Amino acid sequence: MDKEKELKQLKSSVSDFVKKYYKDPALANSKPAPKPEPKPTPKPEPKPVKEYGKEIPSQTVSASASSTRYSLAVEELDAIDHAFLDRSVNTVPSVYSIFNTLKSDTFVQKMNNYMFMKNLDSTDVYNAAQIDRKLFSKISSDIFYKPAKDTCIAICLALKLTHCETTEMLETAGYAFSRANLRDVILEYFFYTKKYNIDDVNDILYQMNQKTLGR
Protein backbone atom coordinates (compact mmCIF):
# COMPACT_ATOMS: atom_id res chain seq x y z
CA MET A 1 0.00 0.00 0.00
CA ASP A 2 1.53 3.34 -1.05
CA LYS A 3 1.80 6.36 1.21
CA GLU A 4 -1.18 8.16 -0.30
CA LYS A 5 -3.54 5.25 0.38
CA GLU A 6 -2.17 4.88 3.90
CA LEU A 7 -2.86 8.54 4.64
CA LYS A 8 -6.34 8.27 3.15
CA GLN A 9 -7.13 5.29 5.37
CA LEU A 10 -5.59 7.06 8.37
CA LYS A 11 -7.69 10.16 7.76
CA SER A 12 -10.82 8.00 7.57
CA SER A 13 -9.97 6.41 10.94
CA VAL A 14 -9.27 9.81 12.50
CA SER A 15 -12.57 11.17 11.14
CA ASP A 16 -14.47 8.26 12.72
CA PHE A 17 -12.70 8.94 16.03
CA VAL A 18 -13.57 12.64 15.82
CA LYS A 19 -17.24 11.90 15.12
CA LYS A 20 -17.36 9.76 18.22
CA TYR A 21 -15.49 11.95 20.70
CA TYR A 22 -15.51 15.56 19.47
CA LYS A 23 -18.00 17.72 21.37
CA ASP A 24 -18.74 20.72 19.22
CA PRO A 25 -19.12 23.73 21.56
CA ALA A 26 -21.63 25.31 19.15
CA LEU A 27 -23.91 22.31 19.55
CA ALA A 28 -23.28 22.14 23.30
CA ASN A 29 -24.40 25.76 23.73
CA SER A 30 -27.61 25.32 21.75
CA LYS A 31 -30.64 24.99 24.04
CA PRO A 32 -32.91 21.98 23.51
CA ALA A 33 -36.64 22.48 23.01
CA PRO A 34 -38.47 22.79 26.34
CA LYS A 35 -40.22 19.65 27.49
CA PRO A 36 -43.95 19.86 28.28
CA GLU A 37 -44.64 20.06 31.99
CA PRO A 38 -46.14 16.85 33.39
CA LYS A 39 -49.69 17.03 34.64
CA PRO A 40 -49.93 16.86 38.44
CA THR A 41 -51.33 13.59 39.71
CA PRO A 42 -53.93 13.84 42.49
CA LYS A 43 -52.72 12.57 45.86
CA PRO A 44 -54.77 9.75 47.37
CA GLU A 45 -56.55 10.59 50.59
CA PRO A 46 -55.01 8.93 53.68
CA LYS A 47 -56.90 5.97 54.96
CA PRO A 48 -57.71 5.84 58.69
CA VAL A 49 -55.85 3.25 60.78
CA LYS A 50 -57.68 1.27 63.45
CA GLU A 51 -55.94 0.77 66.78
CA TYR A 52 -57.70 -0.83 69.76
CA GLY A 53 -61.09 -0.14 68.25
CA LYS A 54 -60.32 3.54 67.58
CA GLU A 55 -59.81 5.21 64.26
CA ILE A 56 -56.60 7.28 64.17
CA PRO A 57 -55.75 9.49 61.15
CA SER A 58 -52.77 8.04 59.29
CA GLN A 59 -51.02 11.47 59.38
CA THR A 60 -50.89 11.24 63.18
CA VAL A 61 -49.39 7.76 63.01
CA SER A 62 -46.72 8.73 60.48
CA ALA A 63 -45.78 11.83 62.51
CA SER A 64 -45.46 9.73 65.64
CA ALA A 65 -43.35 7.14 63.82
CA SER A 66 -41.20 9.89 62.37
CA SER A 67 -40.52 11.42 65.79
CA THR A 68 -39.70 7.98 67.18
CA ARG A 69 -37.20 7.31 64.40
CA TYR A 70 -35.68 10.74 64.95
CA SER A 71 -35.14 10.11 68.67
CA LEU A 72 -33.56 6.72 67.89
CA ALA A 73 -31.23 8.34 65.36
CA VAL A 74 -30.07 10.91 67.93
CA GLU A 75 -29.35 8.18 70.46
CA GLU A 76 -27.33 6.24 67.89
CA LEU A 77 -25.29 9.31 67.00
CA ASP A 78 -24.56 9.99 70.68
CA ALA A 79 -23.20 6.46 70.98
CA ILE A 80 -20.57 6.92 68.24
CA ASP A 81 -16.94 6.89 69.33
CA HIS A 82 -15.96 10.47 68.49
CA ALA A 83 -12.34 9.77 69.34
CA PHE A 84 -12.29 7.19 66.55
CA LEU A 85 -13.68 9.77 64.11
CA ASP A 86 -11.00 12.25 65.14
CA ARG A 87 -8.29 9.66 64.55
CA SER A 88 -9.74 8.87 61.10
CA VAL A 89 -9.86 12.52 60.06
CA ASN A 90 -6.32 13.14 61.25
CA THR A 91 -5.00 10.42 58.92
CA VAL A 92 -6.26 12.22 55.77
CA PRO A 93 -3.43 14.81 55.49
CA SER A 94 -0.79 12.09 55.60
CA VAL A 95 -2.49 10.22 52.75
CA TYR A 96 -2.68 13.39 50.67
CA SER A 97 0.93 14.25 51.40
CA ILE A 98 2.09 10.84 50.14
CA PHE A 99 -0.06 11.22 47.01
CA ASN A 100 1.31 14.70 46.33
CA THR A 101 4.87 13.46 46.76
CA LEU A 102 4.31 10.75 44.15
CA LYS A 103 2.73 13.26 41.74
CA SER A 104 5.18 16.13 42.34
CA ASP A 105 7.60 15.44 39.46
CA THR A 106 7.80 18.26 36.93
CA PHE A 107 7.40 17.76 33.18
CA VAL A 108 11.17 17.74 32.66
CA GLN A 109 11.75 15.23 35.47
CA LYS A 110 9.13 12.89 34.01
CA MET A 111 10.62 13.33 30.55
CA ASN A 112 14.09 12.43 31.81
CA ASN A 113 12.68 9.39 33.65
CA TYR A 114 10.97 8.12 30.49
CA MET A 115 14.16 8.69 28.48
CA PHE A 116 16.10 6.61 31.01
CA MET A 117 13.50 3.81 31.09
CA LYS A 118 13.28 3.65 27.29
CA ASN A 119 17.05 4.00 26.82
CA LEU A 120 16.72 7.14 24.68
CA ASP A 121 19.25 9.94 24.42
CA SER A 122 18.60 13.60 23.68
CA THR A 123 19.27 13.20 19.96
CA ASP A 124 16.64 10.47 19.66
CA VAL A 125 14.01 12.65 21.31
CA TYR A 126 14.52 16.04 19.69
CA ASN A 127 14.91 14.49 16.24
CA ALA A 128 11.72 12.42 16.60
CA ALA A 129 9.89 15.44 18.04
CA GLN A 130 11.33 17.73 15.34
CA ILE A 131 12.43 20.20 18.01
CA ASP A 132 15.43 22.48 17.74
CA ARG A 133 18.46 21.06 19.56
CA LYS A 134 19.10 24.30 21.48
CA LEU A 135 15.51 24.44 22.66
CA PHE A 136 15.60 20.83 23.82
CA SER A 137 18.88 21.46 25.65
CA LYS A 138 17.28 24.44 27.38
CA ILE A 139 14.30 22.31 28.40
CA SER A 140 16.28 19.33 29.68
CA SER A 141 18.72 21.46 31.69
CA ASP A 142 16.01 23.16 33.78
CA ILE A 143 13.67 20.84 35.70
CA PHE A 144 11.21 23.70 36.24
CA TYR A 145 11.06 24.70 32.57
CA LYS A 146 7.50 24.80 31.21
CA PRO A 147 7.45 24.12 27.45
CA ALA A 148 4.61 25.21 25.19
CA LYS A 149 1.74 22.75 24.82
CA ASP A 150 2.70 21.77 21.26
CA THR A 151 6.28 21.14 22.37
CA CYS A 152 5.04 18.92 25.21
CA ILE A 153 2.87 16.93 22.79
CA ALA A 154 5.74 16.54 20.30
CA ILE A 155 8.00 15.25 23.08
CA CYS A 156 5.32 12.79 24.22
CA LEU A 157 5.09 11.49 20.64
CA ALA A 158 8.87 11.13 20.52
CA LEU A 159 8.80 9.21 23.82
CA LYS A 160 5.99 6.98 22.44
CA LEU A 161 3.80 7.43 25.50
CA THR A 162 0.32 6.04 25.96
CA HIS A 163 -2.68 8.36 26.13
CA CYS A 164 -2.78 8.03 29.93
CA GLU A 165 0.95 8.80 30.28
CA THR A 166 0.61 11.77 27.93
CA THR A 167 -2.32 13.14 29.92
CA GLU A 168 -0.25 12.98 33.12
CA MET A 169 2.71 14.64 31.39
CA LEU A 170 0.55 17.48 30.12
CA GLU A 171 -0.95 17.99 33.59
CA THR A 172 2.51 18.54 35.11
CA ALA A 173 3.00 21.41 32.64
CA GLY A 174 -0.48 22.82 33.28
CA TYR A 175 -2.13 21.58 30.07
CA ALA A 176 -4.89 19.14 29.14
CA PHE A 177 -6.65 17.71 26.11
CA SER A 178 -10.11 19.13 25.49
CA ARG A 179 -12.91 17.21 23.78
CA ALA A 180 -14.35 20.58 22.75
CA ASN A 181 -11.19 21.30 20.72
CA LEU A 182 -11.09 19.54 17.34
CA ARG A 183 -7.30 19.68 17.12
CA ASP A 184 -6.89 18.12 20.56
CA VAL A 185 -9.23 15.26 19.65
CA ILE A 186 -7.22 14.57 16.49
CA LEU A 187 -4.00 14.49 18.51
CA GLU A 188 -5.59 12.19 21.09
CA TYR A 189 -6.29 9.66 18.34
CA PHE A 190 -2.58 9.15 17.70
CA PHE A 191 -1.85 8.43 21.36
CA TYR A 192 -4.83 6.08 21.70
CA THR A 193 -3.76 4.12 18.62
CA LYS A 194 -0.01 4.42 19.38
CA LYS A 195 0.87 5.98 16.04
CA TYR A 196 3.84 8.20 16.86
CA ASN A 197 5.16 9.36 13.48
CA ILE A 198 5.01 13.14 13.73
CA ASP A 199 4.99 13.52 9.94
CA ASP A 200 1.77 11.48 9.76
CA VAL A 201 0.32 13.55 12.60
CA ASN A 202 1.10 16.78 10.77
CA ASP A 203 -0.24 15.46 7.46
CA ILE A 204 -3.60 14.66 9.07
CA LEU A 205 -3.69 17.99 10.92
CA TYR A 206 -3.00 19.82 7.65
CA GLN A 207 -5.66 17.86 5.74
CA MET A 208 -8.21 18.64 8.46
CA ASN A 209 -7.34 22.38 8.39
CA GLN A 210 -5.64 22.37 11.78
CA LYS A 211 -2.32 23.91 12.86
CA THR A 212 0.55 21.44 12.53
CA LEU A 213 3.06 20.67 15.27
CA GLY A 214 6.33 22.60 15.22
CA ARG A 215 5.66 24.35 11.91
PDB file of C-alpha atoms in Angstrom:
ATOM      1  CA  MET A   1       0.000   0.000   0.000  1.00  0.00           C
ATOM      2  CA  ASP A   2       1.527   3.343  -1.046  1.00  0.00           C
ATOM      3  CA  LYS A   3       1.800   6.364   1.214  1.00  0.00           C
ATOM      4  CA  GLU A   4      -1.176   8.164  -0.304  1.00  0.00           C
ATOM      5  CA  LYS A   5      -3.538   5.248   0.375  1.00  0.00           C
ATOM      6  CA  GLU A   6      -2.172   4.876   3.903  1.00  0.00           C
ATOM      7  CA  LEU A   7      -2.856   8.544   4.641  1.00  0.00           C
ATOM      8  CA  LYS A   8      -6.342   8.269   3.151  1.00  0.00           C
ATOM      9  CA  GLN A   9      -7.132   5.291   5.368  1.00  0.00           C
ATOM     10  CA  LEU A  10      -5.589   7.056   8.372  1.00  0.00           C
ATOM     11  CA  LYS A  11      -7.692  10.162   7.761  1.00  0.00           C
ATOM     12  CA  SER A  12     -10.821   8.005   7.569  1.00  0.00           C
ATOM     13  CA  SER A  13      -9.973   6.410  10.940  1.00  0.00           C
ATOM     14  CA  VAL A  14      -9.274   9.807  12.500  1.00  0.00           C
ATOM     15  CA  SER A  15     -12.574  11.167  11.137  1.00  0.00           C
ATOM     16  CA  ASP A  16     -14.473   8.263  12.723  1.00  0.00           C
ATOM     17  CA  PHE A  17     -12.703   8.941  16.026  1.00  0.00           C
ATOM     18  CA  VAL A  18     -13.567  12.639  15.819  1.00  0.00           C
ATOM     19  CA  LYS A  19     -17.242  11.905  15.118  1.00  0.00           C
ATOM     20  CA  LYS A  20     -17.355   9.755  18.219  1.00  0.00           C
ATOM     21  CA  TYR A  21     -15.487  11.948  20.702  1.00  0.00           C
ATOM     22  CA  TYR A  22     -15.512  15.556  19.472  1.00  0.00           C
ATOM     23  CA  LYS A  23     -18.002  17.716  21.374  1.00  0.00           C
ATOM     24  CA  ASP A  24     -18.740  20.722  19.221  1.00  0.00           C
ATOM     25  CA  PRO A  25     -19.116  23.734  21.559  1.00  0.00           C
ATOM     26  CA  ALA A  26     -21.626  25.310  19.145  1.00  0.00           C
ATOM     27  CA  LEU A  27     -23.907  22.306  19.552  1.00  0.00           C
ATOM     28  CA  ALA A  28     -23.278  22.144  23.298  1.00  0.00           C
ATOM     29  CA  ASN A  29     -24.399  25.755  23.732  1.00  0.00           C
ATOM     30  CA  SER A  30     -27.614  25.320  21.753  1.00  0.00           C
ATOM     31  CA  LYS A  31     -30.637  24.992  24.037  1.00  0.00           C
ATOM     32  CA  PRO A  32     -32.909  21.979  23.507  1.00  0.00           C
ATOM     33  CA  ALA A  33     -36.637  22.477  23.014  1.00  0.00           C
ATOM     34  CA  PRO A  34     -38.466  22.794  26.339  1.00  0.00           C
ATOM     35  CA  LYS A  35     -40.222  19.652  27.485  1.00  0.00           C
ATOM     36  CA  PRO A  36     -43.947  19.863  28.281  1.00  0.00           C
ATOM     37  CA  GLU A  37     -44.638  20.065  31.986  1.00  0.00           C
ATOM     38  CA  PRO A  38     -46.136  16.847  33.389  1.00  0.00           C
ATOM     39  CA  LYS A  39     -49.691  17.027  34.642  1.00  0.00           C
ATOM     40  CA  PRO A  40     -49.926  16.858  38.437  1.00  0.00           C
ATOM     41  CA  THR A  41     -51.332  13.585  39.708  1.00  0.00           C
ATOM     42  CA  PRO A  42     -53.932  13.839  42.486  1.00  0.00           C
ATOM     43  CA  LYS A  43     -52.716  12.569  45.859  1.00  0.00           C
ATOM     44  CA  PRO A  44     -54.766   9.754  47.373  1.00  0.00           C
ATOM     45  CA  GLU A  45     -56.545  10.590  50.591  1.00  0.00           C
ATOM     46  CA  PRO A  46     -55.011   8.930  53.681  1.00  0.00           C
ATOM     47  CA  LYS A  47     -56.901   5.966  54.961  1.00  0.00           C
ATOM     48  CA  PRO A  48     -57.706   5.836  58.693  1.00  0.00           C
ATOM     49  CA  VAL A  49     -55.848   3.245  60.785  1.00  0.00           C
ATOM     50  CA  LYS A  50     -57.679   1.269  63.451  1.00  0.00           C
ATOM     51  CA  GLU A  51     -55.939   0.772  66.777  1.00  0.00           C
ATOM     52  CA  TYR A  52     -57.699  -0.834  69.764  1.00  0.00           C
ATOM     53  CA  GLY A  53     -61.085  -0.140  68.253  1.00  0.00           C
ATOM     54  CA  LYS A  54     -60.315   3.536  67.579  1.00  0.00           C
ATOM     55  CA  GLU A  55     -59.807   5.214  64.256  1.00  0.00           C
ATOM     56  CA  ILE A  56     -56.604   7.282  64.175  1.00  0.00           C
ATOM     57  CA  PRO A  57     -55.748   9.487  61.152  1.00  0.00           C
ATOM     58  CA  SER A  58     -52.771   8.040  59.294  1.00  0.00           C
ATOM     59  CA  GLN A  59     -51.016  11.470  59.382  1.00  0.00           C
ATOM     60  CA  THR A  60     -50.886  11.235  63.180  1.00  0.00           C
ATOM     61  CA  VAL A  61     -49.385   7.755  63.012  1.00  0.00           C
ATOM     62  CA  SER A  62     -46.721   8.729  60.475  1.00  0.00           C
ATOM     63  CA  ALA A  63     -45.784  11.826  62.507  1.00  0.00           C
ATOM     64  CA  SER A  64     -45.464   9.728  65.636  1.00  0.00           C
ATOM     65  CA  ALA A  65     -43.345   7.142  63.817  1.00  0.00           C
ATOM     66  CA  SER A  66     -41.200   9.890  62.370  1.00  0.00           C
ATOM     67  CA  SER A  67     -40.517  11.424  65.788  1.00  0.00           C
ATOM     68  CA  THR A  68     -39.696   7.984  67.184  1.00  0.00           C
ATOM     69  CA  ARG A  69     -37.205   7.310  64.398  1.00  0.00           C
ATOM     70  CA  TYR A  70     -35.675  10.743  64.950  1.00  0.00           C
ATOM     71  CA  SER A  71     -35.139  10.109  68.666  1.00  0.00           C
ATOM     72  CA  LEU A  72     -33.556   6.723  67.894  1.00  0.00           C
ATOM     73  CA  ALA A  73     -31.227   8.338  65.355  1.00  0.00           C
ATOM     74  CA  VAL A  74     -30.067  10.910  67.928  1.00  0.00           C
ATOM     75  CA  GLU A  75     -29.351   8.179  70.459  1.00  0.00           C
ATOM     76  CA  GLU A  76     -27.334   6.236  67.893  1.00  0.00           C
ATOM     77  CA  LEU A  77     -25.289   9.313  67.005  1.00  0.00           C
ATOM     78  CA  ASP A  78     -24.556   9.990  70.677  1.00  0.00           C
ATOM     79  CA  ALA A  79     -23.203   6.462  70.980  1.00  0.00           C
ATOM     80  CA  ILE A  80     -20.571   6.918  68.237  1.00  0.00           C
ATOM     81  CA  ASP A  81     -16.943   6.891  69.334  1.00  0.00           C
ATOM     82  CA  HIS A  82     -15.957  10.469  68.493  1.00  0.00           C
ATOM     83  CA  ALA A  83     -12.343   9.772  69.342  1.00  0.00           C
ATOM     84  CA  PHE A  84     -12.286   7.188  66.549  1.00  0.00           C
ATOM     85  CA  LEU A  85     -13.683   9.769  64.109  1.00  0.00           C
ATOM     86  CA  ASP A  86     -11.002  12.253  65.145  1.00  0.00           C
ATOM     87  CA  ARG A  87      -8.286   9.665  64.547  1.00  0.00           C
ATOM     88  CA  SER A  88      -9.736   8.872  61.097  1.00  0.00           C
ATOM     89  CA  VAL A  89      -9.860  12.523  60.062  1.00  0.00           C
ATOM     90  CA  ASN A  90      -6.316  13.135  61.246  1.00  0.00           C
ATOM     91  CA  THR A  91      -4.997  10.417  58.918  1.00  0.00           C
ATOM     92  CA  VAL A  92      -6.262  12.216  55.772  1.00  0.00           C
ATOM     93  CA  PRO A  93      -3.435  14.808  55.493  1.00  0.00           C
ATOM     94  CA  SER A  94      -0.791  12.087  55.599  1.00  0.00           C
ATOM     95  CA  VAL A  95      -2.487  10.220  52.746  1.00  0.00           C
ATOM     96  CA  TYR A  96      -2.679  13.392  50.669  1.00  0.00           C
ATOM     97  CA  SER A  97       0.930  14.250  51.397  1.00  0.00           C
ATOM     98  CA  ILE A  98       2.087  10.840  50.140  1.00  0.00           C
ATOM     99  CA  PHE A  99      -0.057  11.217  47.008  1.00  0.00           C
ATOM    100  CA  ASN A 100       1.308  14.701  46.329  1.00  0.00           C
ATOM    101  CA  THR A 101       4.873  13.460  46.760  1.00  0.00           C
ATOM    102  CA  LEU A 102       4.309  10.755  44.146  1.00  0.00           C
ATOM    103  CA  LYS A 103       2.733  13.258  41.737  1.00  0.00           C
ATOM    104  CA  SER A 104       5.184  16.127  42.344  1.00  0.00           C
ATOM    105  CA  ASP A 105       7.604  15.440  39.463  1.00  0.00           C
ATOM    106  CA  THR A 106       7.804  18.263  36.926  1.00  0.00           C
ATOM    107  CA  PHE A 107       7.397  17.760  33.184  1.00  0.00           C
ATOM    108  CA  VAL A 108      11.166  17.736  32.657  1.00  0.00           C
ATOM    109  CA  GLN A 109      11.751  15.235  35.466  1.00  0.00           C
ATOM    110  CA  LYS A 110       9.127  12.891  34.012  1.00  0.00           C
ATOM    111  CA  MET A 111      10.624  13.331  30.547  1.00  0.00           C
ATOM    112  CA  ASN A 112      14.090  12.427  31.813  1.00  0.00           C
ATOM    113  CA  ASN A 113      12.679   9.392  33.653  1.00  0.00           C
ATOM    114  CA  TYR A 114      10.974   8.118  30.485  1.00  0.00           C
ATOM    115  CA  MET A 115      14.164   8.688  28.479  1.00  0.00           C
ATOM    116  CA  PHE A 116      16.095   6.612  31.011  1.00  0.00           C
ATOM    117  CA  MET A 117      13.497   3.814  31.086  1.00  0.00           C
ATOM    118  CA  LYS A 118      13.276   3.655  27.289  1.00  0.00           C
ATOM    119  CA  ASN A 119      17.046   4.004  26.817  1.00  0.00           C
ATOM    120  CA  LEU A 120      16.720   7.144  24.685  1.00  0.00           C
ATOM    121  CA  ASP A 121      19.251   9.944  24.423  1.00  0.00           C
ATOM    122  CA  SER A 122      18.597  13.603  23.683  1.00  0.00           C
ATOM    123  CA  THR A 123      19.274  13.201  19.964  1.00  0.00           C
ATOM    124  CA  ASP A 124      16.641  10.470  19.662  1.00  0.00           C
ATOM    125  CA  VAL A 125      14.009  12.648  21.309  1.00  0.00           C
ATOM    126  CA  TYR A 126      14.517  16.043  19.688  1.00  0.00           C
ATOM    127  CA  ASN A 127      14.907  14.493  16.237  1.00  0.00           C
ATOM    128  CA  ALA A 128      11.717  12.421  16.603  1.00  0.00           C
ATOM    129  CA  ALA A 129       9.888  15.436  18.041  1.00  0.00           C
ATOM    130  CA  GLN A 130      11.331  17.733  15.343  1.00  0.00           C
ATOM    131  CA  ILE A 131      12.426  20.200  18.015  1.00  0.00           C
ATOM    132  CA  ASP A 132      15.432  22.482  17.737  1.00  0.00           C
ATOM    133  CA  ARG A 133      18.462  21.061  19.558  1.00  0.00           C
ATOM    134  CA  LYS A 134      19.100  24.300  21.480  1.00  0.00           C
ATOM    135  CA  LEU A 135      15.506  24.445  22.664  1.00  0.00           C
ATOM    136  CA  PHE A 136      15.597  20.831  23.819  1.00  0.00           C
ATOM    137  CA  SER A 137      18.881  21.458  25.646  1.00  0.00           C
ATOM    138  CA  LYS A 138      17.280  24.441  27.376  1.00  0.00           C
ATOM    139  CA  ILE A 139      14.304  22.308  28.403  1.00  0.00           C
ATOM    140  CA  SER A 140      16.282  19.334  29.681  1.00  0.00           C
ATOM    141  CA  SER A 141      18.720  21.464  31.690  1.00  0.00           C
ATOM    142  CA  ASP A 142      16.013  23.155  33.784  1.00  0.00           C
ATOM    143  CA  ILE A 143      13.670  20.836  35.701  1.00  0.00           C
ATOM    144  CA  PHE A 144      11.207  23.702  36.239  1.00  0.00           C
ATOM    145  CA  TYR A 145      11.063  24.700  32.568  1.00  0.00           C
ATOM    146  CA  LYS A 146       7.501  24.804  31.210  1.00  0.00           C
ATOM    147  CA  PRO A 147       7.454  24.121  27.447  1.00  0.00           C
ATOM    148  CA  ALA A 148       4.609  25.206  25.188  1.00  0.00           C
ATOM    149  CA  LYS A 149       1.740  22.746  24.817  1.00  0.00           C
ATOM    150  CA  ASP A 150       2.703  21.766  21.259  1.00  0.00           C
ATOM    151  CA  THR A 151       6.280  21.145  22.374  1.00  0.00           C
ATOM    152  CA  CYS A 152       5.039  18.919  25.208  1.00  0.00           C
ATOM    153  CA  ILE A 153       2.872  16.927  22.785  1.00  0.00           C
ATOM    154  CA  ALA A 154       5.735  16.540  20.303  1.00  0.00           C
ATOM    155  CA  ILE A 155       7.997  15.245  23.083  1.00  0.00           C
ATOM    156  CA  CYS A 156       5.319  12.789  24.219  1.00  0.00           C
ATOM    157  CA  LEU A 157       5.088  11.494  20.637  1.00  0.00           C
ATOM    158  CA  ALA A 158       8.868  11.127  20.523  1.00  0.00           C
ATOM    159  CA  LEU A 159       8.797   9.205  23.818  1.00  0.00           C
ATOM    160  CA  LYS A 160       5.986   6.979  22.444  1.00  0.00           C
ATOM    161  CA  LEU A 161       3.803   7.432  25.497  1.00  0.00           C
ATOM    162  CA  THR A 162       0.319   6.044  25.961  1.00  0.00           C
ATOM    163  CA  HIS A 163      -2.680   8.361  26.134  1.00  0.00           C
ATOM    164  CA  CYS A 164      -2.779   8.028  29.933  1.00  0.00           C
ATOM    165  CA  GLU A 165       0.952   8.796  30.281  1.00  0.00           C
ATOM    166  CA  THR A 166       0.615  11.770  27.931  1.00  0.00           C
ATOM    167  CA  THR A 167      -2.319  13.142  29.919  1.00  0.00           C
ATOM    168  CA  GLU A 168      -0.249  12.976  33.116  1.00  0.00           C
ATOM    169  CA  MET A 169       2.714  14.636  31.391  1.00  0.00           C
ATOM    170  CA  LEU A 170       0.554  17.483  30.124  1.00  0.00           C
ATOM    171  CA  GLU A 171      -0.951  17.989  33.592  1.00  0.00           C
ATOM    172  CA  THR A 172       2.506  18.540  35.106  1.00  0.00           C
ATOM    173  CA  ALA A 173       2.996  21.410  32.645  1.00  0.00           C
ATOM    174  CA  GLY A 174      -0.485  22.820  33.276  1.00  0.00           C
ATOM    175  CA  TYR A 175      -2.133  21.577  30.072  1.00  0.00           C
ATOM    176  CA  ALA A 176      -4.887  19.142  29.141  1.00  0.00           C
ATOM    177  CA  PHE A 177      -6.651  17.712  26.108  1.00  0.00           C
ATOM    178  CA  SER A 178     -10.108  19.135  25.488  1.00  0.00           C
ATOM    179  CA  ARG A 179     -12.907  17.207  23.777  1.00  0.00           C
ATOM    180  CA  ALA A 180     -14.352  20.580  22.750  1.00  0.00           C
ATOM    181  CA  ASN A 181     -11.194  21.300  20.718  1.00  0.00           C
ATOM    182  CA  LEU A 182     -11.091  19.538  17.341  1.00  0.00           C
ATOM    183  CA  ARG A 183      -7.297  19.684  17.119  1.00  0.00           C
ATOM    184  CA  ASP A 184      -6.885  18.121  20.558  1.00  0.00           C
ATOM    185  CA  VAL A 185      -9.230  15.263  19.654  1.00  0.00           C
ATOM    186  CA  ILE A 186      -7.223  14.566  16.493  1.00  0.00           C
ATOM    187  CA  LEU A 187      -3.999  14.488  18.508  1.00  0.00           C
ATOM    188  CA  GLU A 188      -5.590  12.187  21.088  1.00  0.00           C
ATOM    189  CA  TYR A 189      -6.294   9.659  18.342  1.00  0.00           C
ATOM    190  CA  PHE A 190      -2.579   9.147  17.702  1.00  0.00           C
ATOM    191  CA  PHE A 191      -1.850   8.431  21.359  1.00  0.00           C
ATOM    192  CA  TYR A 192      -4.825   6.080  21.703  1.00  0.00           C
ATOM    193  CA  THR A 193      -3.758   4.115  18.617  1.00  0.00           C
ATOM    194  CA  LYS A 194      -0.008   4.416  19.382  1.00  0.00           C
ATOM    195  CA  LYS A 195       0.867   5.979  16.039  1.00  0.00           C
ATOM    196  CA  TYR A 196       3.838   8.197  16.862  1.00  0.00           C
ATOM    197  CA  ASN A 197       5.163   9.362  13.478  1.00  0.00           C
ATOM    198  CA  ILE A 198       5.005  13.140  13.734  1.00  0.00           C
ATOM    199  CA  ASP A 199       4.993  13.516   9.943  1.00  0.00           C
ATOM    200  CA  ASP A 200       1.768  11.482   9.761  1.00  0.00           C
ATOM    201  CA  VAL A 201       0.319  13.548  12.601  1.00  0.00           C
ATOM    202  CA  ASN A 202       1.095  16.780  10.767  1.00  0.00           C
ATOM    203  CA  ASP A 203      -0.244  15.457   7.455  1.00  0.00           C
ATOM    204  CA  ILE A 204      -3.602  14.665   9.070  1.00  0.00           C
ATOM    205  CA  LEU A 205      -3.694  17.991  10.920  1.00  0.00           C
ATOM    206  CA  TYR A 206      -3.000  19.817   7.652  1.00  0.00           C
ATOM    207  CA  GLN A 207      -5.662  17.861   5.745  1.00  0.00           C
ATOM    208  CA  MET A 208      -8.210  18.644   8.458  1.00  0.00           C
ATOM    209  CA  ASN A 209      -7.344  22.376   8.387  1.00  0.00           C
ATOM    210  CA  GLN A 210      -5.636  22.373  11.781  1.00  0.00           C
ATOM    211  CA  LYS A 211      -2.318  23.909  12.858  1.00  0.00           C
ATOM    212  CA  THR A 212       0.548  21.437  12.534  1.00  0.00           C
ATOM    213  CA  LEU A 213       3.061  20.666  15.273  1.00  0.00           C
ATOM    214  CA  GLY A 214       6.334  22.600  15.218  1.00  0.00           C
ATOM    215  CA  ARG A 215       5.659  24.350  11.909  1.00  0.00           C
TER     216      ARG A 215
END
